[in-house]
Amino acid sequence: MPALALELEVARRIARQAGDILLQVYATDFSVTDKAGGAGPVTLADERANAFIVGELRKAFPADGVVAEENEDASDAKRFERCWYVDPLDGTQEFVNRNGEFAIHIGLAVEGRAALGVVYRAVGDVLYSGVVGEQGYVEDPQGRRALRVSDVAEPSALRLVVSRSHRSKTTDAVVQRLGITRETESGSVGLKCGLLAEARCDLYVHVSDKSYRWDNCAPEAVIRSAGGVLTDLAGTPYRYDGSELQNHRGLLACNAAAFDKVLPVASQVAREAGLLK
């Protein structure tokens, strides 16, 4: 049996069931409130899915820690060798805008490293899953396919995926310096990384500190299972050991062929933006 096969099966089931919870709220005239400190919108869907996913993970794996976006206590990350990172609704703004581009993230970190990830888009029934070091897959109504990033190496030929709701001038700077001319808009970190894993896009750059480990644990495992790379803007892999939860140094997801050419440019823009010292 492949490593983490049970964990992957359980995470996939939980993600699909949580997707049903999101869609139930999505079909109603739901209300939106703002989190304290300007941390973004939150809905009943975030809260219900969060409670369901956390509860199911604790039942299935009582010896593991769980850190979830809508839980205030994140101390499990420091106390457990195995810790699940949950974003019950990545892309709440897309949920509010009703464009379908939101996803559930369920990731497992082992000894501080992303090991397994499930990213589920409930609208359209698209599920990405992967274990680091093994072949990842995408499942949708058309069937099940192996994930593999592209081998485009020339920066100017890269297809960039950018945020639909959070486009920034720093992203424009990366685009101009690399000579990129092709872009796709998408919500959710997980769905952007899914497009890379399917070789439908080649690069995602987030020159901002406005993301957290639950945003990228599952997407990192998925993209790495497809042969890609996800790091901070200095090229350093993020750790999931509780030492920090906020991604203070941004995100860079790329195919392996272009990573070494993209990294210096992204790092320089991040330094100019004050994200890197």
mmCIF file of N, CA, C and O in Angstrom, residues 1 13 15 18 55 58 99 104 112 126 137 145 175 195 199 202 217 231:
data_model
loop_
_atom_site.group_PDB
_atom_site.id
_atom_site.type_symbol
_atom_site.label_atom_id
_atom_site.label_comp_id
_atom_site.label_asym_id
_atom_site.label_seq_id
_atom_site.Cartn_x
_atom_site.Cartn_y
_atom_site.Cartn_z
ATOM 1 N N MET A 1 0.841 -1.198 0.000
ATOM 2 C CA MET A 1 0.000 0.000 0.000
ATOM 3 C C MET A 1 0.882 1.256 0.000
ATOM 4 O O MET A 1 1.841 1.329 0.760
ATOM 5 N N ARG A 13 -12.605 12.004 1.067
ATOM 6 C CA ARG A 13 -14.005 11.860 1.478
ATOM 7 C C ARG A 13 -14.484 13.102 2.234
ATOM 8 O O ARG A 13 -15.564 13.651 1.943
ATOM 9 N N ALA A 15 -13.303 16.123 2.147
ATOM 10 C CA ALA A 15 -13.369 17.291 1.266
ATOM 11 C C ALA A 15 -14.657 17.297 0.451
ATOM 12 O O ALA A 15 -15.318 18.334 0.307
ATOM 13 N N ALA A 18 -17.553 18.109 2.781
ATOM 14 C CA ALA A 18 -17.512 19.533 3.120
ATOM 15 C C ALA A 18 -17.956 20.382 1.931
ATOM 16 O O ALA A 18 -18.571 21.445 2.104
ATOM 17 N N GLY A 55 -13.776 18.242 12.929
ATOM 18 C CA GLY A 55 -14.368 17.150 13.685
ATOM 19 C C GLY A 55 -14.083 15.793 13.075
ATOM 20 O O GLY A 55 -13.737 14.827 13.778
ATOM 21 N N ARG A 58 -10.342 14.827 13.510
ATOM 22 C CA ARG A 58 -10.034 14.418 14.891
ATOM 23 C C ARG A 58 -10.592 13.023 15.187
ATOM 24 O O ARG A 58 -9.985 12.254 15.934
ATOM 25 N N ASN A 99 -18.681 33.253 -8.243
ATOM 26 C CA ASN A 99 -18.073 32.868 -9.520
ATOM 27 C C ASN A 99 -17.558 31.427 -9.521
ATOM 28 O O ASN A 99 -16.962 30.971 -10.495
ATOM 29 N N ILE A 104 -11.795 23.860 -1.072
ATOM 30 C CA ILE A 104 -11.483 23.324 0.250
ATOM 31 C C ILE A 104 -10.057 22.797 0.215
ATOM 32 O O ILE A 104 -9.678 22.085 -0.722
ATOM 33 N N GLY A 112 6.951 18.861 10.055
ATOM 34 C CA GLY A 112 7.110 20.230 9.578
ATOM 35 C C GLY A 112 7.156 20.408 8.078
ATOM 36 O O GLY A 112 7.355 21.527 7.596
ATOM 37 N N VAL A 126 -14.314 19.191 -9.002
ATOM 38 C CA VAL A 126 -12.913 18.963 -9.395
ATOM 39 C C VAL A 126 -12.092 18.726 -8.135
ATOM 40 O O VAL A 126 -12.060 19.579 -7.238
ATOM 41 N N TYR A 137 -3.076 13.226 -8.761
ATOM 42 C CA TYR A 137 -4.166 13.061 -9.723
ATOM 43 C C TYR A 137 -5.194 14.175 -9.592
ATOM 44 O O TYR A 137 -5.340 14.795 -8.543
ATOM 45 N N ARG A 145 -7.135 11.769 -14.061
ATOM 46 C CA ARG A 145 -5.931 11.949 -14.870
ATOM 47 C C ARG A 145 -4.729 12.214 -13.977
ATOM 48 O O ARG A 145 -4.855 12.861 -12.930
ATOM 49 N N VAL A 175 5.734 40.406 -14.008
ATOM 50 C CA VAL A 175 5.292 40.163 -15.383
ATOM 51 C C VAL A 175 6.162 40.921 -16.378
ATOM 52 O O VAL A 175 6.648 40.367 -17.369
ATOM 53 N N LEU A 195 -4.102 24.431 -11.523
ATOM 54 C CA LEU A 195 -3.874 24.745 -12.934
ATOM 55 C C LEU A 195 -2.423 24.493 -13.314
ATOM 56 O O LEU A 195 -2.129 24.012 -14.421
ATOM 57 N N ALA A 199 -0.708 21.505 -15.877
ATOM 58 C CA ALA A 199 0.046 22.092 -16.987
ATOM 59 C C ALA A 199 -0.823 23.018 -17.842
ATOM 60 O O ALA A 199 -0.539 23.234 -19.018
ATOM 61 N N ASP A 202 1.760 27.877 -15.815
ATOM 62 C CA ASP A 202 3.145 27.520 -15.493
ATOM 63 C C ASP A 202 3.688 28.217 -14.247
ATOM 64 O O ASP A 202 4.680 27.772 -13.677
ATOM 65 N N CYS A 217 -0.469 24.544 2.432
ATOM 66 C CA CYS A 217 0.006 23.199 2.763
ATOM 67 C C CYS A 217 -0.516 22.172 1.749
ATOM 68 O O CYS A 217 0.259 21.438 1.132
ATOM 69 N N THR A 231 7.524 27.516 -2.962
ATOM 70 C CA THR A 231 8.422 28.036 -1.926
ATOM 71 C C THR A 231 8.001 29.455 -1.553
ATOM 72 O O THR A 231 7.050 30.006 -2.111
#
